[in-house]
Amino acid sequence: MSRLQTSFLFDLDGTLIDSVYEHVLAWHDALQEEGIELSVWRIHRKIGMSGGLFTNILLRETGLDIGPERVERLRRLHAESFNSRSARIRPLPGARELLAALSEAGIPWAIATSGRMETARVTIENLGVDFDRVPVVTRDQVKYAKPDPDLFLEAAARLNVPIETSCVVGDSIWDMLAARRAHALGIGLLSGGYGEGELERSGAYRVFEDPADMLSHLDEIGGRR
C-alpha cells in the first residue's frame, strides 16, 4: 500500500515570521489615531483572526460605532503602521531551514495567512519564498478568514492535497480552531505568545517552541525525509 503523504499549511505571523508584536503595535497605533483607547494585551488576544472580524470585535468591546467606513479606515491605518515597521521584521529561528527541508524532501507545503498581501508580501519575501512555486493564500483571496477554515481549505486545494491529510501549523488559538473546522491536524507554536495549554485546548495535537524545534521533531509529525 502506498503511504499517505503529509502536507503542511503554515500560518505566517508568529509562525514563520517574528511579527506578532509589530501587528499588535500597528493596531494600537491605528486605534489611537481613531481616538480609541484599548490596552495592548487585549489587542494581542485577537491577533491571528481576520482583520475585519478583529476590528468588529474590538470596536464592539468598546461600544463604539463599527460602520464600514471606520473599519476600512482602521485597516488602512494598521497597514501603514505595520509596513513602516516591516524592514525590522525577521523570520523566526529555523523558519527558512524548515521550509527548505520540506522542499528538499518533496513534502508539499503552503502559506495561508489572515493578513492581506499589502502587509504580507515583504515578510514572505524575507523568508525567501518563491511566489511562482509555493502557494500563498492571503485574506484578499477568500471569503472568510480565521477562525473560519477557508484559508487552509484553499491552500490544500492549491497543493492538490486532501485537507484531511494536512497539518495546519500556527501560533494562535484561531489557527487551531480553523484547523479543526477544516478537519486538518493542528500543530501549535509558542512563538506567537499563546500558552501550550491554550493551543492544546483549541485543538493542537503537538506544540513546539518555534520552527527550529518543529524541524528537529519533523519525523514525529509525518514529515519523513
PDB file of C-alpha atoms in Angstrom:
ATOM      1  CA  MET A   1       0.000   0.000   0.000  1.00  0.00           C
ATOM      2  CA  SER A   2       1.212   3.498  -0.774  1.00  0.00           C
ATOM      3  CA  ARG A   3       1.789   5.784   2.198  1.00  0.00           C
ATOM      4  CA  LEU A   4      -0.371   8.875   2.552  1.00  0.00           C
ATOM      5  CA  GLN A   5       1.808  11.984   2.213  1.00  0.00           C
ATOM      6  CA  THR A   6       1.520  14.586   4.929  1.00  0.00           C
ATOM      7  CA  SER A   7       1.427  18.201   3.785  1.00  0.00           C
ATOM      8  CA  PHE A   8       1.928  21.334   5.862  1.00  0.00           C
ATOM      9  CA  LEU A   9      -0.129  24.520   5.708  1.00  0.00           C
ATOM     10  CA  PHE A  10       1.604  27.366   7.525  1.00  0.00           C
ATOM     11  CA  ASP A  11       0.247  30.486   9.096  1.00  0.00           C
ATOM     12  CA  LEU A  12       2.666  33.406   8.662  1.00  0.00           C
ATOM     13  CA  ASP A  13       2.789  35.937  11.515  1.00  0.00           C
ATOM     14  CA  GLY A  14       4.119  34.381  14.718  1.00  0.00           C
ATOM     15  CA  THR A  15       4.570  31.045  12.958  1.00  0.00           C
ATOM     16  CA  LEU A  16       7.250  31.695  10.340  1.00  0.00           C
ATOM     17  CA  ILE A  17       7.857  35.414  10.904  1.00  0.00           C
ATOM     18  CA  ASP A  18       8.530  37.156  14.231  1.00  0.00           C
ATOM     19  CA  SER A  19       5.895  39.816  13.588  1.00  0.00           C
ATOM     20  CA  VAL A  20       3.089  39.350  16.113  1.00  0.00           C
ATOM     21  CA  TYR A  21       4.043  42.276  18.307  1.00  0.00           C
ATOM     22  CA  GLU A  22       4.566  44.556  15.322  1.00  0.00           C
ATOM     23  CA  HIS A  23       0.968  43.788  14.342  1.00  0.00           C
ATOM     24  CA  VAL A  24      -0.175  44.482  17.908  1.00  0.00           C
ATOM     25  CA  LEU A  25       1.567  47.864  17.954  1.00  0.00           C
ATOM     26  CA  ALA A  26       0.302  48.691  14.465  1.00  0.00           C
ATOM     27  CA  TRP A  27      -3.289  48.038  15.548  1.00  0.00           C
ATOM     28  CA  HIS A  28      -2.668  50.093  18.686  1.00  0.00           C
ATOM     29  CA  ASP A  29      -1.439  52.978  16.537  1.00  0.00           C
ATOM     30  CA  ALA A  30      -4.487  52.667  14.274  1.00  0.00           C
ATOM     31  CA  LEU A  31      -6.919  52.638  17.181  1.00  0.00           C
ATOM     32  CA  GLN A  32      -5.274  55.629  18.824  1.00  0.00           C
ATOM     33  CA  GLU A  33      -5.399  57.512  15.530  1.00  0.00           C
ATOM     34  CA  GLU A  34      -9.166  56.977  15.648  1.00  0.00           C
ATOM     35  CA  GLY A  35      -9.316  58.112  19.267  1.00  0.00           C
ATOM     36  CA  ILE A  36      -9.996  54.606  20.581  1.00  0.00           C
ATOM     37  CA  GLU A  37      -8.241  53.609  23.810  1.00  0.00           C
ATOM     38  CA  LEU A  38      -7.644  49.867  24.198  1.00  0.00           C
ATOM     39  CA  SER A  39      -4.988  48.017  26.188  1.00  0.00           C
ATOM     40  CA  VAL A  40      -2.229  46.353  24.194  1.00  0.00           C
ATOM     41  CA  TRP A  41      -2.840  42.978  25.872  1.00  0.00           C
ATOM     42  CA  ARG A  42      -6.451  42.984  24.647  1.00  0.00           C
ATOM     43  CA  ILE A  43      -5.262  43.596  21.105  1.00  0.00           C
ATOM     44  CA  HIS A  44      -2.766  40.728  21.330  1.00  0.00           C
ATOM     45  CA  ARG A  45      -5.507  38.243  22.194  1.00  0.00           C
ATOM     46  CA  LYS A  46      -7.200  38.974  18.855  1.00  0.00           C
ATOM     47  CA  ILE A  47      -4.138  38.725  16.610  1.00  0.00           C
ATOM     48  CA  GLY A  48      -4.472  35.828  14.179  1.00  0.00           C
ATOM     49  CA  MET A  49      -8.110  36.291  13.233  1.00  0.00           C
ATOM     50  CA  SER A  50      -9.128  38.178  10.119  1.00  0.00           C
ATOM     51  CA  GLY A  51      -8.635  41.934  10.188  1.00  0.00           C
ATOM     52  CA  GLY A  52     -12.308  42.649   9.545  1.00  0.00           C
ATOM     53  CA  LEU A  53     -13.513  40.369  12.329  1.00  0.00           C
ATOM     54  CA  PHE A  54     -10.739  41.721  14.552  1.00  0.00           C
ATOM     55  CA  THR A  55     -11.848  45.332  14.165  1.00  0.00           C
ATOM     56  CA  ASN A  56     -15.506  44.408  14.569  1.00  0.00           C
ATOM     57  CA  ILE A  57     -14.818  42.623  17.854  1.00  0.00           C
ATOM     58  CA  LEU A  58     -12.549  45.354  19.209  1.00  0.00           C
ATOM     59  CA  LEU A  59     -14.990  48.103  18.406  1.00  0.00           C
ATOM     60  CA  ARG A  60     -17.876  46.061  19.795  1.00  0.00           C
ATOM     61  CA  GLU A  61     -15.933  45.696  23.061  1.00  0.00           C
ATOM     62  CA  THR A  62     -15.558  49.464  23.277  1.00  0.00           C
ATOM     63  CA  GLY A  63     -19.220  50.114  22.467  1.00  0.00           C
ATOM     64  CA  LEU A  64     -18.328  52.439  19.610  1.00  0.00           C
ATOM     65  CA  ASP A  65     -19.728  52.709  16.101  1.00  0.00           C
ATOM     66  CA  ILE A  66     -18.464  49.909  13.822  1.00  0.00           C
ATOM     67  CA  GLY A  67     -19.580  51.247  10.478  1.00  0.00           C
ATOM     68  CA  PRO A  68     -17.825  50.002   7.325  1.00  0.00           C
ATOM     69  CA  GLU A  69     -16.078  53.331   6.701  1.00  0.00           C
ATOM     70  CA  ARG A  70     -14.432  53.238  10.110  1.00  0.00           C
ATOM     71  CA  VAL A  71     -13.465  49.585   9.738  1.00  0.00           C
ATOM     72  CA  GLU A  72     -11.826  50.332   6.380  1.00  0.00           C
ATOM     73  CA  ARG A  73     -10.045  53.367   7.854  1.00  0.00           C
ATOM     74  CA  LEU A  74      -8.651  51.253  10.700  1.00  0.00           C
ATOM     75  CA  ARG A  75      -7.494  48.580   8.264  1.00  0.00           C
ATOM     76  CA  ARG A  76      -5.642  51.173   6.204  1.00  0.00           C
ATOM     77  CA  LEU A  77      -4.046  52.808   9.263  1.00  0.00           C
ATOM     78  CA  HIS A  78      -2.925  49.398  10.537  1.00  0.00           C
ATOM     79  CA  ALA A  79      -1.351  48.532   7.175  1.00  0.00           C
ATOM     80  CA  GLU A  80       0.520  51.837   7.051  1.00  0.00           C
ATOM     81  CA  SER A  81       1.849  51.455  10.587  1.00  0.00           C
ATOM     82  CA  PHE A  82       2.820  47.800  10.094  1.00  0.00           C
ATOM     83  CA  ASN A  83       4.593  48.457   6.800  1.00  0.00           C
ATOM     84  CA  SER A  84       6.626  51.214   8.452  1.00  0.00           C
ATOM     85  CA  ARG A  85       7.984  48.521  10.806  1.00  0.00           C
ATOM     86  CA  SER A  86       8.368  45.691   8.289  1.00  0.00           C
ATOM     87  CA  ALA A  87      12.038  46.330   7.475  1.00  0.00           C
ATOM     88  CA  ARG A  88      12.940  45.275  11.032  1.00  0.00           C
ATOM     89  CA  ILE A  89      10.947  42.028  10.990  1.00  0.00           C
ATOM     90  CA  ARG A  90      12.870  38.777  10.653  1.00  0.00           C
ATOM     91  CA  PRO A  91      11.999  35.103  10.170  1.00  0.00           C
ATOM     92  CA  LEU A  92      11.694  33.073  13.352  1.00  0.00           C
ATOM     93  CA  PRO A  93      14.584  30.724  14.243  1.00  0.00           C
ATOM     94  CA  GLY A  94      14.610  27.724  11.937  1.00  0.00           C
ATOM     95  CA  ALA A  95      11.851  29.009   9.631  1.00  0.00           C
ATOM     96  CA  ARG A  96      13.940  29.116   6.452  1.00  0.00           C
ATOM     97  CA  GLU A  97      15.590  25.811   7.314  1.00  0.00           C
ATOM     98  CA  LEU A  98      12.250  24.114   7.979  1.00  0.00           C
ATOM     99  CA  LEU A  99      10.785  25.199   4.668  1.00  0.00           C
ATOM    100  CA  ALA A 100      13.969  24.210   2.822  1.00  0.00           C
ATOM    101  CA  ALA A 101      13.911  20.764   4.466  1.00  0.00           C
ATOM    102  CA  LEU A 102      10.304  20.193   3.396  1.00  0.00           C
ATOM    103  CA  SER A 103      11.079  21.244  -0.173  1.00  0.00           C
ATOM    104  CA  GLU A 104      14.178  19.050  -0.320  1.00  0.00           C
ATOM    105  CA  ALA A 105      12.163  16.059   0.891  1.00  0.00           C
ATOM    106  CA  GLY A 106       9.397  16.690  -1.632  1.00  0.00           C
ATOM    107  CA  ILE A 107       6.844  17.335   1.128  1.00  0.00           C
ATOM    108  CA  PRO A 108       4.091  19.722  -0.024  1.00  0.00           C
ATOM    109  CA  TRP A 109       3.691  22.973   1.887  1.00  0.00           C
ATOM    110  CA  ALA A 110       1.905  26.288   1.502  1.00  0.00           C
ATOM    111  CA  ILE A 111       1.363  29.554   3.373  1.00  0.00           C
ATOM    112  CA  ALA A 112      -2.115  30.702   4.424  1.00  0.00           C
ATOM    113  CA  THR A 113      -2.327  33.999   6.287  1.00  0.00           C
ATOM    114  CA  SER A 114      -5.204  36.131   7.527  1.00  0.00           C
ATOM    115  CA  GLY A 115      -3.130  39.163   6.561  1.00  0.00           C
ATOM    116  CA  ARG A 116      -3.647  40.884   3.235  1.00  0.00           C
ATOM    117  CA  MET A 117      -0.976  40.877   0.559  1.00  0.00           C
ATOM    118  CA  GLU A 118      -0.277  44.576   1.221  1.00  0.00           C
ATOM    119  CA  THR A 119       1.260  43.639   4.600  1.00  0.00           C
ATOM    120  CA  ALA A 120       2.299  40.040   3.918  1.00  0.00           C
ATOM    121  CA  ARG A 121       4.384  40.382   0.756  1.00  0.00           C
ATOM    122  CA  VAL A 122       7.534  41.899   2.280  1.00  0.00           C
ATOM    123  CA  THR A 123       7.679  39.434   5.167  1.00  0.00           C
ATOM    124  CA  ILE A 124       7.106  36.458   2.861  1.00  0.00           C
ATOM    125  CA  GLU A 125       9.875  37.699   0.597  1.00  0.00           C
ATOM    126  CA  ASN A 126      12.153  37.868   3.662  1.00  0.00           C
ATOM    127  CA  LEU A 127      11.603  34.115   4.003  1.00  0.00           C
ATOM    128  CA  GLY A 128      12.942  33.596   0.508  1.00  0.00           C
ATOM    129  CA  VAL A 129       9.636  32.128  -0.689  1.00  0.00           C
ATOM    130  CA  ASP A 130       9.205  31.854  -4.464  1.00  0.00           C
ATOM    131  CA  PHE A 131       5.652  33.029  -5.200  1.00  0.00           C
ATOM    132  CA  ASP A 132       5.739  31.163  -8.529  1.00  0.00           C
ATOM    133  CA  ARG A 133       6.403  27.801  -6.878  1.00  0.00           C
ATOM    134  CA  VAL A 134       4.759  27.991  -3.445  1.00  0.00           C
ATOM    135  CA  PRO A 135       1.016  28.557  -2.960  1.00  0.00           C
ATOM    136  CA  VAL A 136       0.401  31.665  -0.849  1.00  0.00           C
ATOM    137  CA  VAL A 137      -3.171  32.357   0.243  1.00  0.00           C
ATOM    138  CA  THR A 138      -3.980  35.730   1.808  1.00  0.00           C
ATOM    139  CA  ARG A 139      -7.128  37.329   3.214  1.00  0.00           C
ATOM    140  CA  ASP A 140      -7.760  39.025  -0.127  1.00  0.00           C
ATOM    141  CA  GLN A 141      -8.354  35.668  -1.806  1.00  0.00           C
ATOM    142  CA  VAL A 142     -11.013  34.016   0.377  1.00  0.00           C
ATOM    143  CA  LYS A 143     -14.480  34.966   1.580  1.00  0.00           C
ATOM    144  CA  TYR A 144     -13.755  34.414   5.285  1.00  0.00           C
ATOM    145  CA  ALA A 145     -10.540  34.235   7.284  1.00  0.00           C
ATOM    146  CA  LYS A 146      -9.746  32.613  10.639  1.00  0.00           C
ATOM    147  CA  PRO A 147     -11.347  31.205  12.684  1.00  0.00           C
ATOM    148  CA  ASP A 148     -13.197  30.076   9.550  1.00  0.00           C
ATOM    149  CA  PRO A 149     -11.323  27.342   7.628  1.00  0.00           C
ATOM    150  CA  ASP A 150     -11.372  28.976   4.172  1.00  0.00           C
ATOM    151  CA  LEU A 151      -7.668  29.948   4.080  1.00  0.00           C
ATOM    152  CA  PHE A 152      -6.448  26.440   4.823  1.00  0.00           C
ATOM    153  CA  LEU A 153      -9.007  24.748   2.567  1.00  0.00           C
ATOM    154  CA  GLU A 154      -7.865  26.971  -0.301  1.00  0.00           C
ATOM    155  CA  ALA A 155      -4.188  26.256   0.449  1.00  0.00           C
ATOM    156  CA  ALA A 156      -4.803  22.487   0.377  1.00  0.00           C
ATOM    157  CA  ALA A 157      -6.743  22.835  -2.874  1.00  0.00           C
ATOM    158  CA  ARG A 158      -3.860  24.735  -4.497  1.00  0.00           C
ATOM    159  CA  LEU A 159      -1.465  21.994  -3.407  1.00  0.00           C
ATOM    160  CA  ASN A 160      -3.959  19.412  -4.725  1.00  0.00           C
ATOM    161  CA  VAL A 161      -3.793  17.501  -1.434  1.00  0.00           C
ATOM    162  CA  PRO A 162      -6.588  16.279   0.862  1.00  0.00           C
ATOM    163  CA  ILE A 163      -7.167  18.626   3.787  1.00  0.00           C
ATOM    164  CA  GLU A 164      -7.657  15.542   5.990  1.00  0.00           C
ATOM    165  CA  THR A 165      -4.006  14.537   5.496  1.00  0.00           C
ATOM    166  CA  SER A 166      -2.709  18.077   6.046  1.00  0.00           C
ATOM    167  CA  CYS A 167      -1.222  19.656   9.149  1.00  0.00           C
ATOM    168  CA  VAL A 168      -2.059  23.277   9.899  1.00  0.00           C
ATOM    169  CA  VAL A 169       0.872  24.959  11.640  1.00  0.00           C
ATOM    170  CA  GLY A 170       0.017  28.102  13.591  1.00  0.00           C
ATOM    171  CA  ASP A 171       0.738  30.116  16.710  1.00  0.00           C
ATOM    172  CA  SER A 172      -2.753  31.138  17.827  1.00  0.00           C
ATOM    173  CA  ILE A 173      -5.987  29.589  19.026  1.00  0.00           C
ATOM    174  CA  TRP A 174      -7.605  30.982  15.851  1.00  0.00           C
ATOM    175  CA  ASP A 175      -5.301  28.813  13.729  1.00  0.00           C
ATOM    176  CA  MET A 176      -6.167  25.726  15.762  1.00  0.00           C
ATOM    177  CA  LEU A 177      -9.906  26.420  15.615  1.00  0.00           C
ATOM    178  CA  ALA A 178      -9.706  26.871  11.844  1.00  0.00           C
ATOM    179  CA  ALA A 179      -7.752  23.609  11.561  1.00  0.00           C
ATOM    180  CA  ARG A 180     -10.430  21.722  13.476  1.00  0.00           C
ATOM    181  CA  ARG A 181     -13.181  23.173  11.308  1.00  0.00           C
ATOM    182  CA  ALA A 182     -11.225  22.181   8.185  1.00  0.00           C
ATOM    183  CA  HIS A 183     -10.746  18.607   9.530  1.00  0.00           C
ATOM    184  CA  ALA A 184      -6.966  19.005   9.493  1.00  0.00           C
ATOM    185  CA  LEU A 185      -4.484  18.273  12.272  1.00  0.00           C
ATOM    186  CA  GLY A 186      -3.258  21.310  14.198  1.00  0.00           C
ATOM    187  CA  ILE A 187       0.350  21.909  15.219  1.00  0.00           C
ATOM    188  CA  GLY A 188       0.889  24.819  17.605  1.00  0.00           C
ATOM    189  CA  LEU A 189       3.970  27.004  18.015  1.00  0.00           C
ATOM    190  CA  LEU A 190       4.638  29.055  21.131  1.00  0.00           C
ATOM    191  CA  SER A 191       6.360  31.811  19.142  1.00  0.00           C
ATOM    192  CA  GLY A 192       3.177  33.906  18.905  1.00  0.00           C
ATOM    193  CA  GLY A 193       2.674  34.329  22.645  1.00  0.00           C
ATOM    194  CA  TYR A 194      -0.107  31.813  23.354  1.00  0.00           C
ATOM    195  CA  GLY A 195       0.496  29.182  26.020  1.00  0.00           C
ATOM    196  CA  GLU A 196       0.831  25.460  25.407  1.00  0.00           C
ATOM    197  CA  GLY A 197      -2.396  24.703  27.258  1.00  0.00           C
ATOM    198  CA  GLU A 198      -4.352  27.267  25.250  1.00  0.00           C
ATOM    199  CA  LEU A 199      -3.151  25.805  21.972  1.00  0.00           C
ATOM    200  CA  GLU A 200      -3.877  22.240  23.059  1.00  0.00           C
ATOM    201  CA  ARG A 201      -7.372  23.101  24.273  1.00  0.00           C
ATOM    202  CA  SER A 202      -8.163  24.736  20.943  1.00  0.00           C
ATOM    203  CA  GLY A 203      -7.074  21.636  19.030  1.00  0.00           C
ATOM    204  CA  ALA A 204      -3.281  21.338  18.701  1.00  0.00           C
ATOM    205  CA  TYR A 205      -2.139  17.728  18.858  1.00  0.00           C
ATOM    206  CA  ARG A 206       1.513  18.769  19.160  1.00  0.00           C
ATOM    207  CA  VAL A 207       3.072  22.023  20.367  1.00  0.00           C
ATOM    208  CA  PHE A 208       6.627  23.182  19.652  1.00  0.00           C
ATOM    209  CA  GLU A 209       8.567  26.269  20.698  1.00  0.00           C
ATOM    210  CA  ASP A 210       9.281  27.610  17.210  1.00  0.00           C
ATOM    211  CA  PRO A 211      10.072  26.413  13.647  1.00  0.00           C
ATOM    212  CA  ALA A 212      13.536  25.230  14.715  1.00  0.00           C
ATOM    213  CA  ASP A 213      12.019  22.985  17.389  1.00  0.00           C
ATOM    214  CA  MET A 214       9.461  21.667  14.897  1.00  0.00           C
ATOM    215  CA  LEU A 215      12.223  20.881  12.401  1.00  0.00           C
ATOM    216  CA  SER A 216      14.109  18.797  14.951  1.00  0.00           C
ATOM    217  CA  HIS A 217      10.946  16.698  15.505  1.00  0.00           C
ATOM    218  CA  LEU A 218       9.762  16.611  11.905  1.00  0.00           C
ATOM    219  CA  ASP A 219       9.801  12.827  11.686  1.00  0.00           C
ATOM    220  CA  GLU A 220       7.373  12.631  14.627  1.00  0.00           C
ATOM    221  CA  ILE A 221       4.640  14.552  12.799  1.00  0.00           C
ATOM    222  CA  GLY A 222       4.672  12.796   9.452  1.00  0.00           C
ATOM    223  CA  GLY A 223       7.456  14.789   7.816  1.00  0.00           C
ATOM    224  CA  ARG A 224       9.615  11.802   6.879  1.00  0.00           C
ATOM    225  CA  ARG A 225      12.704  12.657   4.862  1.00  0.00           C
TER     226      ARG A 225
END
